[in-house]
Coordinates of C-alpha atoms in Angstrom, one line a residue:
X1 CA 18.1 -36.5 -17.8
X2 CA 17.4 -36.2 -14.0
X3 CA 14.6 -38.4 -12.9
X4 CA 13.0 -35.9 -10.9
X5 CA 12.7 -33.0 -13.5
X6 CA 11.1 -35.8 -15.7
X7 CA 9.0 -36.1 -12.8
X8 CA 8.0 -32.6 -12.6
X9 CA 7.7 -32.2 -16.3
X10 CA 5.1 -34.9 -16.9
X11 CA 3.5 -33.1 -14.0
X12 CA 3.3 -30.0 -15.5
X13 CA 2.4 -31.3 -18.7
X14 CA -0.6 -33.5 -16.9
X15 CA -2.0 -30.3 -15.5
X16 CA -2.0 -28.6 -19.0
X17 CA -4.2 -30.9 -20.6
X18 CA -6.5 -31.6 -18.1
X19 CA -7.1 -27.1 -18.6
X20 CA -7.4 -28.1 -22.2
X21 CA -10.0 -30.5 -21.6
X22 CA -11.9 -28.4 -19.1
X23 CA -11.9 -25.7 -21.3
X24 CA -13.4 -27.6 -23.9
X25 CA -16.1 -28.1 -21.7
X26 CA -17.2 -24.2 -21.2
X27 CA -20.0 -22.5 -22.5
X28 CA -18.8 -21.1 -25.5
X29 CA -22.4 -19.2 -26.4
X30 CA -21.6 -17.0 -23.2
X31 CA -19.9 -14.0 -23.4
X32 CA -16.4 -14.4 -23.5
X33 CA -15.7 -12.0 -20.0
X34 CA -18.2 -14.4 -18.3
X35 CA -17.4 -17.7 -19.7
X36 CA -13.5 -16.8 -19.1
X37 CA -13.6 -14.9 -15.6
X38 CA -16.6 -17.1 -13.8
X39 CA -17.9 -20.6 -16.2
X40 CA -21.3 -20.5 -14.9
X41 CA -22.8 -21.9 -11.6
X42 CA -20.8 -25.8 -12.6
X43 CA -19.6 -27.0 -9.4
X44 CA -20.7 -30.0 -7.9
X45 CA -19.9 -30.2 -3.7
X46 CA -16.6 -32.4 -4.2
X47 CA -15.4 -30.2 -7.1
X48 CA -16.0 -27.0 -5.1
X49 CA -14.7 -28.4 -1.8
X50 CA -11.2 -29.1 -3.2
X51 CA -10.9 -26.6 -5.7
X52 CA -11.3 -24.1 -2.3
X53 CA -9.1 -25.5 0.0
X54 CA -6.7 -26.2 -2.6
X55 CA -7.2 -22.3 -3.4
X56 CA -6.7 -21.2 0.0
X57 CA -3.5 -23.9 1.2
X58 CA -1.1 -22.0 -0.7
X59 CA 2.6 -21.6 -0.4
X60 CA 2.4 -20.5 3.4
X61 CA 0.4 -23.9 4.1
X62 CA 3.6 -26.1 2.0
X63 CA 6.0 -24.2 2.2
X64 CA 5.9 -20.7 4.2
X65 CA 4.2 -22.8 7.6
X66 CA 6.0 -25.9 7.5
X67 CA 9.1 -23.7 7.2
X68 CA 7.7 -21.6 10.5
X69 CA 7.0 -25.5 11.6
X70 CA 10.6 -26.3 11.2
X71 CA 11.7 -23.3 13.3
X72 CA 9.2 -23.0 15.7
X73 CA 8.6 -26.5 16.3
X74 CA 5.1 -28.4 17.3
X75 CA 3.6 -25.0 19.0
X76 CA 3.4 -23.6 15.0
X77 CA 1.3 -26.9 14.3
X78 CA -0.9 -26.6 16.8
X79 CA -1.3 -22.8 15.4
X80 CA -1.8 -23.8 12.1
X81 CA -5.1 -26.2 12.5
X82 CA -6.6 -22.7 13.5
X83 CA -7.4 -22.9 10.0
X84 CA -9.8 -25.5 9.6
X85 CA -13.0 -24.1 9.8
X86 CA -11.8 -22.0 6.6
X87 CA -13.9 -24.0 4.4
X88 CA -17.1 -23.6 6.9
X89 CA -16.6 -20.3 7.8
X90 CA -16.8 -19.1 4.2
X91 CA -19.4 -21.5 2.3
X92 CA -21.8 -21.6 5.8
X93 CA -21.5 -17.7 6.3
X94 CA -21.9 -16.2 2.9
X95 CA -21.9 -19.3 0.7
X96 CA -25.8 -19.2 0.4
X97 CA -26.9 -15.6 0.4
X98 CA -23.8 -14.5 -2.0
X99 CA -25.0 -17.8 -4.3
X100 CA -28.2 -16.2 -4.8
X101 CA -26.9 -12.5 -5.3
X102 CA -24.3 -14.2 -8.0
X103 CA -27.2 -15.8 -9.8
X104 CA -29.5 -12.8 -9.5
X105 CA -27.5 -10.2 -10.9
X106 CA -25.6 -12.2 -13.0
X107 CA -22.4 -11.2 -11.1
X108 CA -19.0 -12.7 -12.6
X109 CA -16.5 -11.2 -9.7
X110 CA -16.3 -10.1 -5.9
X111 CA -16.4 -6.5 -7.5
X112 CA -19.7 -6.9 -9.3
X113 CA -21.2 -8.0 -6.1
X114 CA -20.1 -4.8 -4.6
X115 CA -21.0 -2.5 -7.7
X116 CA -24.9 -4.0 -7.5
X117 CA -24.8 -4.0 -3.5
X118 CA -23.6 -0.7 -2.8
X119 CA -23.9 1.3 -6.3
X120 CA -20.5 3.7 -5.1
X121 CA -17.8 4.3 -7.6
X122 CA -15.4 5.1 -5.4
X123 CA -15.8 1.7 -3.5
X124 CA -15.1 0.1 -6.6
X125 CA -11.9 2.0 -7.3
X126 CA -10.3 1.8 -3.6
X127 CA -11.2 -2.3 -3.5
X128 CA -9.9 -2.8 -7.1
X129 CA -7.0 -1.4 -6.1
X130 CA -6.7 -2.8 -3.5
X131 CA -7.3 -5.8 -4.8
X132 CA -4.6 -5.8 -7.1
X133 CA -2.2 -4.6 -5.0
X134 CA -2.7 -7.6 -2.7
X135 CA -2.9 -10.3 -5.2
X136 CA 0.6 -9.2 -6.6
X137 CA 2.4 -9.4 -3.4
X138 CA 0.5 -12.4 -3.3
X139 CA 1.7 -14.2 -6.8
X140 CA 5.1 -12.9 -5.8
X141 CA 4.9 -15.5 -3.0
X142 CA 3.4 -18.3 -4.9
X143 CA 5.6 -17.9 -8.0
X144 CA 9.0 -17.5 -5.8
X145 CA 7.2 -20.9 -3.9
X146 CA 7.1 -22.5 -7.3
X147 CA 10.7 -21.7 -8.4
X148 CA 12.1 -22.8 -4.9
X149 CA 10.7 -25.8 -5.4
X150 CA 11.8 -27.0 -8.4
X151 CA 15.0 -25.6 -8.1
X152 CA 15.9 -27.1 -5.1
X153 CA 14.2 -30.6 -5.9
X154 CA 15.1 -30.8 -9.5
X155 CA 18.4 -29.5 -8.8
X156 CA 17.9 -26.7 -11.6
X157 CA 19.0 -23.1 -11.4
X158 CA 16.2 -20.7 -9.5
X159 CA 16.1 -18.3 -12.9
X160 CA 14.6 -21.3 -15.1
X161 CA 12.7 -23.1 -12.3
X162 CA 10.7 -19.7 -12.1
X163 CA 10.1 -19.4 -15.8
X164 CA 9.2 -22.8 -16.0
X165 CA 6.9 -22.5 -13.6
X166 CA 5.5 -19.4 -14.4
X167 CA 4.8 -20.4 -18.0
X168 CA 2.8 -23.7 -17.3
X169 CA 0.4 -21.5 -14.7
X170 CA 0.3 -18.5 -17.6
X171 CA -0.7 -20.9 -20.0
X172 CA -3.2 -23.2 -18.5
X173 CA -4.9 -19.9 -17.2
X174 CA -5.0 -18.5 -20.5
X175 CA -6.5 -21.3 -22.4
X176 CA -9.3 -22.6 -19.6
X177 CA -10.1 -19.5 -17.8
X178 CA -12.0 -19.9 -14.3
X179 CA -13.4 -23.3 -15.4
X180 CA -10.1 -25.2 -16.1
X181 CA -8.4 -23.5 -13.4
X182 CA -11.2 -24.5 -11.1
X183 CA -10.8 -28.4 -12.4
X184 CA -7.1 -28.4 -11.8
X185 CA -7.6 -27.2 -8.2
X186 CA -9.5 -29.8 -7.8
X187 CA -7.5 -32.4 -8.9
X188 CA -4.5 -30.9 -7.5
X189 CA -6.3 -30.9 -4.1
X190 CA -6.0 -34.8 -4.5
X191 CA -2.6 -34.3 -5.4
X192 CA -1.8 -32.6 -2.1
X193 CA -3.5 -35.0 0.4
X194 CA -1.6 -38.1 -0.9
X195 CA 2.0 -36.2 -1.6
X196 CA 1.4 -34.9 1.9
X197 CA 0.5 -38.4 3.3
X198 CA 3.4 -40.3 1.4
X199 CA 5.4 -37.7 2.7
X200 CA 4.6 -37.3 6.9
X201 CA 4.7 -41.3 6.9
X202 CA 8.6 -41.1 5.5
X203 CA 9.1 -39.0 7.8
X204 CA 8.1 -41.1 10.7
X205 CA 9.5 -44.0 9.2
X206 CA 13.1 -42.4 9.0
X207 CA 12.6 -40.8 12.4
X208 CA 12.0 -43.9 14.3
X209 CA 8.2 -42.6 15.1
X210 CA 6.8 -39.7 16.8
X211 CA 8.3 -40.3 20.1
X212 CA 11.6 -40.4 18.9
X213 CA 12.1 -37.7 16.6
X214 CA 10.3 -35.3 19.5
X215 CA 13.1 -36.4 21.6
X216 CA 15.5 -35.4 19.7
X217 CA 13.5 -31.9 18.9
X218 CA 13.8 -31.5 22.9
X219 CA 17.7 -32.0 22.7
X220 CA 18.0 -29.8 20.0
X221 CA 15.6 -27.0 21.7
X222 CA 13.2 -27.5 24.8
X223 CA 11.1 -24.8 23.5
X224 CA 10.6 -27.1 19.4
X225 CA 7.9 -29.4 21.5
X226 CA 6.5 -26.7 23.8
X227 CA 3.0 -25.1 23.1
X228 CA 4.2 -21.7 22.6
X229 CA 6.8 -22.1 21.1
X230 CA 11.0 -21.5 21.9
X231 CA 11.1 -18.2 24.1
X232 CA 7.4 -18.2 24.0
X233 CA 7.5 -17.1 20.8
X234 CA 3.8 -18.2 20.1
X235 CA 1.9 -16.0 22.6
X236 CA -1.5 -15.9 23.6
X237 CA -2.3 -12.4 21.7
X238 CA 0.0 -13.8 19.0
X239 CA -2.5 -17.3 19.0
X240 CA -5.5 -14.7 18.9
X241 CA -4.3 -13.0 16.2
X242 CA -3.1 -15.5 14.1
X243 CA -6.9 -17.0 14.6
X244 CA -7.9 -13.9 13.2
X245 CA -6.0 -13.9 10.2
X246 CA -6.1 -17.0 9.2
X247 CA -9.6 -18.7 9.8
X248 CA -12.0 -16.0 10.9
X249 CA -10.7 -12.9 8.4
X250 CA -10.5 -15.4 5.3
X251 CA -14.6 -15.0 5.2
X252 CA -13.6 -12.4 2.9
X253 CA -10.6 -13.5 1.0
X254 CA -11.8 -12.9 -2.8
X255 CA -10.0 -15.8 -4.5
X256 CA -12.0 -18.0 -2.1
X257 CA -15.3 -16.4 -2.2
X258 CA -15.7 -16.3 -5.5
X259 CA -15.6 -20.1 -5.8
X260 CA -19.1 -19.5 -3.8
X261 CA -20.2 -17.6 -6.9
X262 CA -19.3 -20.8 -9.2
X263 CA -21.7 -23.2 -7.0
X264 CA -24.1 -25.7 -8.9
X265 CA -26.6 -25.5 -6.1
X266 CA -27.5 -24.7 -2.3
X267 CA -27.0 -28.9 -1.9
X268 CA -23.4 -28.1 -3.7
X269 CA -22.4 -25.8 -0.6
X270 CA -23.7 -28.1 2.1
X271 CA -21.7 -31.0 0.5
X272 CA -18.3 -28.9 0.3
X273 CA -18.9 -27.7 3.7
X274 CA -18.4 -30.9 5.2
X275 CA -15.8 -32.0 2.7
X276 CA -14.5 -28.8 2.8
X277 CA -13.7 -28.9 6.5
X278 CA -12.6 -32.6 6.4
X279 CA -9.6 -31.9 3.6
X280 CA -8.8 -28.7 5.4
X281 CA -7.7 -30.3 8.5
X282 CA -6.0 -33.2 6.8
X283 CA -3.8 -30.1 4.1
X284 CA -3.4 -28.4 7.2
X285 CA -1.7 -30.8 10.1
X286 CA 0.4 -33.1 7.7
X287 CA 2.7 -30.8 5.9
X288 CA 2.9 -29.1 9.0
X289 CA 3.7 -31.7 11.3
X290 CA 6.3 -33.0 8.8
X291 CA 8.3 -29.6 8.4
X292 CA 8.5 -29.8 12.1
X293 CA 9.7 -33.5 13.0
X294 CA 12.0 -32.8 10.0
X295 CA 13.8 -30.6 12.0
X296 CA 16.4 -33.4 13.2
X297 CA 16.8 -35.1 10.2
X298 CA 17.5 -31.8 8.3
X299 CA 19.2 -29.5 11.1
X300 CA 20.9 -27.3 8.7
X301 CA 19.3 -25.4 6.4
X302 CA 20.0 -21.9 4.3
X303 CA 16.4 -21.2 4.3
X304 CA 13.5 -23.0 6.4
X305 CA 11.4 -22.7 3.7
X306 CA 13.3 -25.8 2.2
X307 CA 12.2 -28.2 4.5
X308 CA 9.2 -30.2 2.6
X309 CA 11.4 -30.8 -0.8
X310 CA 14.8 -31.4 0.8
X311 CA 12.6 -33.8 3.2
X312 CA 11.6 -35.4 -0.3
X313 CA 14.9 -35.2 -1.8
X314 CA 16.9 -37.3 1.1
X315 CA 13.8 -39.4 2.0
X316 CA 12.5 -41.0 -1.4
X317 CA 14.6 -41.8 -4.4
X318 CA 14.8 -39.6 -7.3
X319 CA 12.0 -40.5 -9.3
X320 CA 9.7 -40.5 -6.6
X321 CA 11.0 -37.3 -5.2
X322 CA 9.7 -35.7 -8.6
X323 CA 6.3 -37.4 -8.4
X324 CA 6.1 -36.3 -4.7
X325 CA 6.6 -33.0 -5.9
X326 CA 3.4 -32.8 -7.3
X327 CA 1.7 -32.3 -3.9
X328 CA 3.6 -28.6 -3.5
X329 CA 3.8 -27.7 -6.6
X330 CA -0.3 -28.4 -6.5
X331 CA -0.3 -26.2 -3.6
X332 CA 1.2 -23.3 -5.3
X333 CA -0.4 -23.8 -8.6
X334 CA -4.1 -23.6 -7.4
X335 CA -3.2 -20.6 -5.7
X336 CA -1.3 -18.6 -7.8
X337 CA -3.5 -19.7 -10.9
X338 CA -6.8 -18.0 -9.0
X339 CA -5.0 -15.0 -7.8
X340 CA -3.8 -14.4 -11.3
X341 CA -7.3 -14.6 -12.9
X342 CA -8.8 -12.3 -10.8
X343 CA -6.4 -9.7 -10.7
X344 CA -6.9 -9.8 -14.6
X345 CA -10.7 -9.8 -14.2
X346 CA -10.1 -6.9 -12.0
X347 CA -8.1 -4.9 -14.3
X348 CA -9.8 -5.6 -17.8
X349 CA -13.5 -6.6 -16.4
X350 CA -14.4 -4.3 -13.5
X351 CA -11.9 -1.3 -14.4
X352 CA -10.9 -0.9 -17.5
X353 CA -14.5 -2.3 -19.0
X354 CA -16.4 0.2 -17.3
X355 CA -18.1 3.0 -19.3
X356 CA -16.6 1.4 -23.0
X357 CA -17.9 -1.3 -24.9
X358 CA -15.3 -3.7 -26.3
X359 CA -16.1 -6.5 -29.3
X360 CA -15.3 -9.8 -27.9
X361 CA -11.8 -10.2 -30.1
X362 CA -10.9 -6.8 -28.3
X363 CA -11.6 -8.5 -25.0
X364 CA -9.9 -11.5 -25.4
X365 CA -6.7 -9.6 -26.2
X366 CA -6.8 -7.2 -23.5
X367 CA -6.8 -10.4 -21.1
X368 CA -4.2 -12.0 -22.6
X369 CA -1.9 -9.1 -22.5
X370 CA -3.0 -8.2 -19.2
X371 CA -2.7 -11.6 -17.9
X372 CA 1.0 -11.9 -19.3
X373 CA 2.0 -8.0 -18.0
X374 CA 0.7 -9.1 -14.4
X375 CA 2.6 -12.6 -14.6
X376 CA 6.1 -11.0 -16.2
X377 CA 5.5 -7.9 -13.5
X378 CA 5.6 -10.9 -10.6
X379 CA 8.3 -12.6 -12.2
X380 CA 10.4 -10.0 -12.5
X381 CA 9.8 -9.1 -8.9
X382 CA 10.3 -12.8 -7.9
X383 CA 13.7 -12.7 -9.2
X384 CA 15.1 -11.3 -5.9
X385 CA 12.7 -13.2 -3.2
X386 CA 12.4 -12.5 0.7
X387 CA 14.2 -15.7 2.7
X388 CA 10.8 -16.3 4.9
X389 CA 7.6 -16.0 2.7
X390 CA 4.9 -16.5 4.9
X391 CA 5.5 -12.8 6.0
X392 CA 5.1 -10.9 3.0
X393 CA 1.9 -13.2 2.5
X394 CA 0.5 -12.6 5.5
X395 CA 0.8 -8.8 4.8
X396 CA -0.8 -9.2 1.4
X397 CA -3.5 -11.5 3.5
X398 CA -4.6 -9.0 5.8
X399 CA -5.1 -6.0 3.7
X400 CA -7.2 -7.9 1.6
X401 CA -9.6 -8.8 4.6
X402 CA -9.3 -5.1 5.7
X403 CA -10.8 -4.3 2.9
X404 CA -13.6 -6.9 1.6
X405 CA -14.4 -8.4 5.1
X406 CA -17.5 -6.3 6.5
X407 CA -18.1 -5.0 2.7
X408 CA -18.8 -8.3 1.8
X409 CA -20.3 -9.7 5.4
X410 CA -22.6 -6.6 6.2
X411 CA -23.8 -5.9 2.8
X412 CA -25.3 -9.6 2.7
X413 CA -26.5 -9.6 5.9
X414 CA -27.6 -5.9 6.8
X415 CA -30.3 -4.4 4.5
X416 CA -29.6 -0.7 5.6
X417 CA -25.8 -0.8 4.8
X418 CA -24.7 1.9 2.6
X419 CA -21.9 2.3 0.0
X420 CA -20.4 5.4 1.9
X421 CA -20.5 3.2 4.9
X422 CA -18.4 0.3 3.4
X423 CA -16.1 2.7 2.0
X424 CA -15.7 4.5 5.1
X425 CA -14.8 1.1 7.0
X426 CA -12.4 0.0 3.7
X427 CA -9.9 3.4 4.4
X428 CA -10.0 3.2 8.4
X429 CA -9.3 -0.7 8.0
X430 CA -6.3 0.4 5.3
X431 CA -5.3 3.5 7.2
X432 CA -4.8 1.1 10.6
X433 CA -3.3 -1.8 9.1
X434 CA -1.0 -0.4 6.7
X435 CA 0.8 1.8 9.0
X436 CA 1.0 -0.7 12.0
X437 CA 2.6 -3.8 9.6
X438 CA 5.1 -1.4 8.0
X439 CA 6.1 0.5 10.9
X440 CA 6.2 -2.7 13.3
X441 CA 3.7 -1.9 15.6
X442 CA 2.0 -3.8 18.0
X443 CA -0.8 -2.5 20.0
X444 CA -1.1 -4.8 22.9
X445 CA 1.2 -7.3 21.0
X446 CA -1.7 -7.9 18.6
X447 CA -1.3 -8.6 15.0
X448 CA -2.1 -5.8 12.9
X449 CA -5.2 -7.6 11.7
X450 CA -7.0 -7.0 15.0
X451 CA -7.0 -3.8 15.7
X452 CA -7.4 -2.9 11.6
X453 CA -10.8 -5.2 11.5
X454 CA -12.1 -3.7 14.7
X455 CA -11.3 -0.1 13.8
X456 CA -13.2 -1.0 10.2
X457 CA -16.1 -2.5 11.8
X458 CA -16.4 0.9 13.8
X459 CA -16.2 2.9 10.6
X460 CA -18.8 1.0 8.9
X461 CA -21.2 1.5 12.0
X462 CA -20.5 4.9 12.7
X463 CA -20.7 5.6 9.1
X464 CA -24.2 4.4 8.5
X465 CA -25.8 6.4 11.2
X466 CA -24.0 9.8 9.9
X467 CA -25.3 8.7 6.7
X468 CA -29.1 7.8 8.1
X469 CA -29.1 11.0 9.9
X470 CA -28.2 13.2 7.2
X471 CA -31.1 11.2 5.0
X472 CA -33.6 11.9 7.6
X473 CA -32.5 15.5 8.2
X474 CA -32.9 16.1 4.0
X475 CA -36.7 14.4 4.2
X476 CA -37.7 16.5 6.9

């Protein structure tokens, strides 16, 4: 059998029994919504530091970026270490006041913190929605990430890679819940940083060292080594709004917040937030910087998304390849596994749930079947995948902040804010960004992002005071 789908299966097979093991460890006298969905307030600072940057560095950070890398050359590496304040940015900003929330309320998702904050039913419909919609365009990424993968690396037809891959994540999410899939990140984060590590140093080693291999980036293209980019592709605005999207806007990203929510203690967040910070960078520049300087030694490629496992493929012999694999795969996995939880959560817990009371045996098989109808719905979807990734995630990215950023940010910080006012900014944020990404539009060659969080902001502040005028006008 080929040494690197041996590899890949022991792998897999690794990462189910380490969810069998966690899941051993929940709280089985909780309920089974809470237990499943959330654990409890369990994670230490190093557990919560890796299980949220391995959550955020997804298939754009290992696959989609280092494929842009590859392209675009070192200007998209600079661009990409934009994202290292990700981890500070969302445990310094709201890690603390949306810890306490979690633990007062007893809140299990991002949508119970809005259903206690801002008591509005139709917030919670148009951000559950919204959320789903998001995190399915979202898995579609991660699962066609996961098929490309394998298939390419392990030599394997696309069709089986994806069910293979799709299965091991189904089941591993299934059987632990939050708190398995929250100790595989973790442990995957690991993963990444030395795949990642063994990986940029074969790189280097092939290339004859950095000097070298930019050379030879310069003969190729002048514009691979430039700061912005061939054709000054990479912008200013386009820098600004990248910044946006990627490090600032993720404040709000669910699938990382919520890992907040799972904290053991306020000392937990000030250890992750340093730790946090310090793996970010590293998960950030190395995969990176290798799908760039991999441009000579791979200059033909049917996809750029390709790079980091034909890199491992032509660098490393076979069974190393598989192991190295790992890092990836681990990338994808601790994404897609979140995503897919709290889409479920979303659809059984804070929609379906409300208003009817369910036994617990009911409960658990409405999550199973609606975790396996959202995984076969993104598998079937995956089937026929874009050729560049990180696009469609970046759309799926910024709707998501559109919606949750100044929700989730005002409502923890700004007493007054009211649930009219948060929905209000939710539909202008949607009703800019949606048009402007699908029609192509750039309003002073700014993302979409921009001018979709800035319009929201308004919304929510122009809101309240209708809102505070017509409460004062009723008193008097």
């Amino acid at each position: 059998m080929n040494p690197i789908l041996i590899a890949i299966l022991a792998y897999l097979a690794a990462t189910l029994l380490v969810s069998r093991l966690a899941a051993r460890r929940a709280n089985t006298g909780q309920e089974f919504s809470r237990s499943h969905f959330l654990g409890g307030q369990f994670m230490g600072g190093g557990i919560l530091a890796l299980s949220l940057v391995a959550t955020y560095t997804s298939a754009s950070s290992y696959i989609g970026g280092p494929g842009a890398a590859y392209k675009f050359g070192l200007g998209w590496v600079l661009l990409a270490v934009i994202q290292v304040p990700v981890a500070l940015l969302t445990l310094g900003v709201l890690g603390p006041r949306l810890w306490h929330l979690a633990r007062e309320t007893g809140a299990v998702t991002i949508l119970d913190i809005l259903r206690n904050r801002y008591q509005n039913r139709w917030l919670l419909w148009l951000s559950g929605a919204s959320l789903v919609a998001g995190f399915l365009g979202m898995i579609v990424v991660q699962f066609t990430s996961g098929a490309r993968l394998l298939s390419v690396v392990a030599e394997i037809p696309y069709t089986t890679s994806l069910l293979l891959f799709v299965s091991t994540v189904v089941i591993y999410t299934l059987w632990g819940g939050f708190r398995a899939v929250s100790y595989t990140d973790a442990i995957q984060g690991l993963v990444m940083l030395v795949g990642m590590f063994a990986l940029l140093i074969g790189v280097l080693g092939q290339g004859g060292g950095m000097t070298n291999l930019t050379e030879q980036m310069a003969q190729i293209d002048p514009g691979l080594i430039a700061p912005h980019g061939p054709d000054g592709f990479i912008s200013w605005p386009f820098l600004f709004s990248f910044w946006v999207l990627v490090c600032f806007g993720t404040i709000g990203l669910p699938h990382t917040v919520i890992r907040v929510m799972a904290a053991r203690d306020g000392q937990a967040i000030a250890r992750a937030m340093v730790l946090g910070t310090l793996v970010t960078a590293l998960v950030t520049l190395m995969p990176h910087l290798a799908g760039a300087l991999g441009r000579p030694l791979v200059p033909e490629l049917s996809s750029p998304d390709e790079i980091i496992p034909t890199l491992m493929v032509q660098l490393f012999p076979a069974w190393m390849a598989g192991l190295m694999l790992a890092a990836p795969v681990a990338a994808v996995m601790s994404s897609v596994d979140s995503m897919l939880l709290q889409t479920t959560s979303t659809l059984v817990r804070d929609l379906a749930m409300q208003g009817r009371s369910l036994t617990q045996t009911q409960m658990k098989w409405l999550t199973r079947l609606t975790t396996f109808g959202v995984a076969l719905a993104c598998t079937l979807m995956a089937l026929d995948p874009p050729q560049m990734i990180i696009w469609l995630n970046m759309a799926a990215f910024g709707a998501l902040q559109v919606v949750f950023l100044w929700p989730l940010v005002l409502g923890l910080f700004w007493k007054q804010a009211k649930g009219e006012a948060a929905l209000a900014a939710m539909v202008a944020g949607l009703a800019t960004y949606l048009p402007l990404t699908f029609l192509k539009i750039k309003l002073l060659t700014l993302h979409a992002i921009v001018p979709a969080l800035v319009i929201s902001l308004l919304a929510f502040v122009l809101a309240q005071g209708v809102v505070g005028r017509l409460k004062l006008s009723s008193k008097g």
